[in-house]
Amino acid sequence: MTKANKIITGILGLSMFTFGVLKFINPFKYWYSTQIIKSELPFPTLSYWSGQMGEILIGLSLFFVLFFDSKTSKKNFKRIFTLSNLSIVIIMVIAFYVHLHPNVPSEVLPLKISPPYIPGIFLFLAILNLYLKKGGNFY
């Protein structure tokens, strides 16, 4: 991994893990459950748990590739790295939807504002991480 990949992977891993864990604790738990309900995501219970556990597992996966890249086969490293970053992209697209949904009050969103700045930053970082890992190309 390049130095830039290591920095981005560390930021994403720590952030995803932390945000996933915080969603078990109030007031974050209340805000998150309100976001799920008000945004009318399908299967609210599944959406609730998959969001939390997904963030925690992605964070742990990124820590794994960050600290054990030399002990992991290139094939497994590539799979874990790519899947983790693509999962962040999916989660952030859903976060964009939640932020922009008219029924979701800004009081339950990060920074208490509707524009999806935080999801946008994480979406950008995940795509940049994939781009840099591929040597500056996606093909």
Short mmCIF file of C-alpha atoms in Angstrom, two decimals:
data_model
loop_
_atom_site.label_atom_id
_atom_site.label_comp_id
_atom_site.label_asym_id
_atom_site.label_seq_id
_atom_site.Cartn_x
_atom_site.Cartn_y
_atom_site.Cartn_z
CA MET A 1 0.00 0.00 0.00
CA THR A 2 1.16 3.51 -0.72
CA LYS A 3 1.53 6.03 2.08
CA ALA A 4 -1.63 7.81 0.86
CA ASN A 5 -3.54 4.51 0.89
CA LYS A 6 -2.40 3.83 4.44
CA ILE A 7 -3.52 7.26 5.64
CA ILE A 8 -6.90 7.06 3.90
CA THR A 9 -7.45 3.46 5.02
CA GLY A 10 -6.63 4.45 8.62
CA ILE A 11 -9.01 7.42 8.54
CA LEU A 12 -11.81 5.36 6.99
CA GLY A 13 -11.25 2.39 9.30
CA LEU A 14 -11.23 4.45 12.48
CA SER A 15 -14.20 6.56 11.38
CA MET A 16 -16.39 3.67 10.26
CA PHE A 17 -15.65 1.63 13.38
CA THR A 18 -16.24 4.60 15.70
CA PHE A 19 -19.50 5.68 14.03
CA GLY A 20 -20.76 2.09 14.09
CA VAL A 21 -20.06 1.72 17.82
CA LEU A 22 -21.49 5.15 18.67
CA LYS A 23 -24.84 4.11 17.20
CA PHE A 24 -25.30 1.81 20.21
CA ILE A 25 -25.14 4.79 22.61
CA ASN A 26 -27.67 7.60 23.10
CA PRO A 27 -28.12 10.22 21.74
CA PHE A 28 -26.57 8.67 18.60
CA LYS A 29 -28.79 5.59 18.89
CA TYR A 30 -31.92 7.78 18.98
CA TRP A 31 -30.71 9.92 16.06
CA TYR A 32 -29.84 6.87 13.96
CA SER A 33 -33.13 5.07 14.63
CA THR A 34 -35.03 8.28 13.81
CA GLN A 35 -33.12 8.57 10.53
CA ILE A 36 -34.04 4.99 9.60
CA ILE A 37 -37.73 5.44 10.42
CA LYS A 38 -38.21 8.92 8.92
CA SER A 39 -36.34 8.11 5.70
CA GLU A 40 -38.70 5.18 5.08
CA LEU A 41 -35.88 2.77 4.30
CA PRO A 42 -37.22 -0.72 3.56
CA PHE A 43 -37.08 -3.30 6.35
CA PRO A 44 -36.30 -0.80 9.15
CA THR A 45 -35.02 -3.38 11.63
CA LEU A 46 -32.71 -4.94 9.05
CA SER A 47 -31.59 -1.48 7.88
CA TYR A 48 -30.87 -0.48 11.48
CA TRP A 49 -28.71 -3.49 12.32
CA SER A 50 -27.01 -3.84 8.94
CA GLY A 51 -25.96 -0.18 9.05
CA GLN A 52 -24.41 -0.47 12.50
CA MET A 53 -22.79 -3.85 12.03
CA GLY A 54 -21.70 -3.00 8.50
CA GLU A 55 -19.81 0.06 9.71
CA ILE A 56 -18.14 -1.88 12.52
CA LEU A 57 -17.13 -4.78 10.25
CA ILE A 58 -15.85 -2.43 7.56
CA GLY A 59 -13.78 -0.60 10.16
CA LEU A 60 -12.30 -3.87 11.43
CA SER A 61 -11.63 -5.06 7.86
CA LEU A 62 -9.79 -1.86 7.05
CA PHE A 63 -7.73 -2.17 10.25
CA PHE A 64 -6.90 -5.74 9.19
CA VAL A 65 -5.58 -4.72 5.77
CA LEU A 66 -3.78 -1.75 7.29
CA PHE A 67 -1.89 -3.71 9.93
CA PHE A 68 -1.60 -7.17 8.33
CA ASP A 69 -1.06 -6.37 4.65
CA SER A 70 2.34 -8.08 4.59
CA LYS A 71 0.93 -11.21 6.26
CA THR A 72 -2.02 -11.54 3.88
CA SER A 73 -1.88 -13.00 0.39
CA LYS A 74 -2.18 -10.40 -2.37
CA LYS A 75 -5.41 -12.01 -3.56
CA ASN A 76 -7.09 -11.86 -0.13
CA PHE A 77 -5.73 -8.38 0.53
CA LYS A 78 -7.18 -7.11 -2.75
CA ARG A 79 -10.56 -8.71 -2.02
CA ILE A 80 -10.84 -7.33 1.52
CA PHE A 81 -9.55 -3.87 0.55
CA THR A 82 -11.84 -3.57 -2.47
CA LEU A 83 -14.93 -4.98 -0.75
CA SER A 84 -14.46 -2.70 2.27
CA ASN A 85 -14.12 0.44 0.17
CA LEU A 86 -17.02 -0.51 -2.13
CA SER A 87 -19.15 -1.15 0.97
CA ILE A 88 -18.37 2.37 2.16
CA VAL A 89 -19.50 3.69 -1.23
CA ILE A 90 -22.84 1.84 -0.87
CA ILE A 91 -23.36 3.03 2.72
CA MET A 92 -22.58 6.63 1.75
CA VAL A 93 -25.01 6.54 -1.18
CA ILE A 94 -27.70 5.45 1.30
CA ALA A 95 -26.56 8.20 3.68
CA PHE A 96 -27.01 10.73 0.84
CA TYR A 97 -30.58 9.49 0.42
CA VAL A 98 -31.27 9.79 4.16
CA HIS A 99 -29.77 13.29 4.37
CA LEU A 100 -31.81 14.51 1.42
CA HIS A 101 -35.10 12.84 2.42
CA PRO A 102 -37.63 15.56 3.27
CA ASN A 103 -39.05 13.67 6.29
CA VAL A 104 -35.69 13.43 8.09
CA PRO A 105 -35.29 16.43 10.43
CA SER A 106 -31.86 18.05 10.44
CA GLU A 107 -31.78 17.74 14.26
CA VAL A 108 -31.04 13.99 13.95
CA LEU A 109 -28.30 14.37 11.31
CA PRO A 110 -24.57 14.87 11.89
CA LEU A 111 -23.74 18.56 12.27
CA LYS A 112 -27.51 19.16 12.43
CA ILE A 113 -27.60 20.09 8.74
CA SER A 114 -29.26 18.38 5.78
CA PRO A 115 -26.57 18.77 3.10
CA PRO A 116 -24.66 15.46 3.06
CA TYR A 117 -21.16 16.87 3.63
CA ILE A 118 -19.92 14.02 5.82
CA PRO A 119 -21.21 11.23 3.52
CA GLY A 120 -19.71 13.16 0.59
CA ILE A 121 -16.29 13.27 2.23
CA PHE A 122 -16.32 9.55 3.05
CA LEU A 123 -17.62 8.68 -0.43
CA PHE A 124 -14.80 10.70 -1.97
CA LEU A 125 -12.17 9.09 0.31
CA ALA A 126 -13.34 5.54 -0.48
CA ILE A 127 -13.30 6.18 -4.23
CA LEU A 128 -9.92 7.93 -3.98
CA ASN A 129 -8.55 5.00 -1.96
CA LEU A 130 -9.62 2.55 -4.67
CA TYR A 131 -8.26 4.82 -7.40
CA LEU A 132 -4.86 5.21 -5.74
CA LYS A 133 -4.58 1.49 -5.04
CA LYS A 134 -5.18 0.74 -8.70
CA GLY A 135 -2.25 2.99 -9.63
CA GLY A 136 -4.39 5.85 -10.85
CA ASN A 137 -6.78 3.92 -13.10
CA PHE A 138 -9.97 1.92 -12.71
CA TYR A 139 -9.54 -0.57 -15.56
#
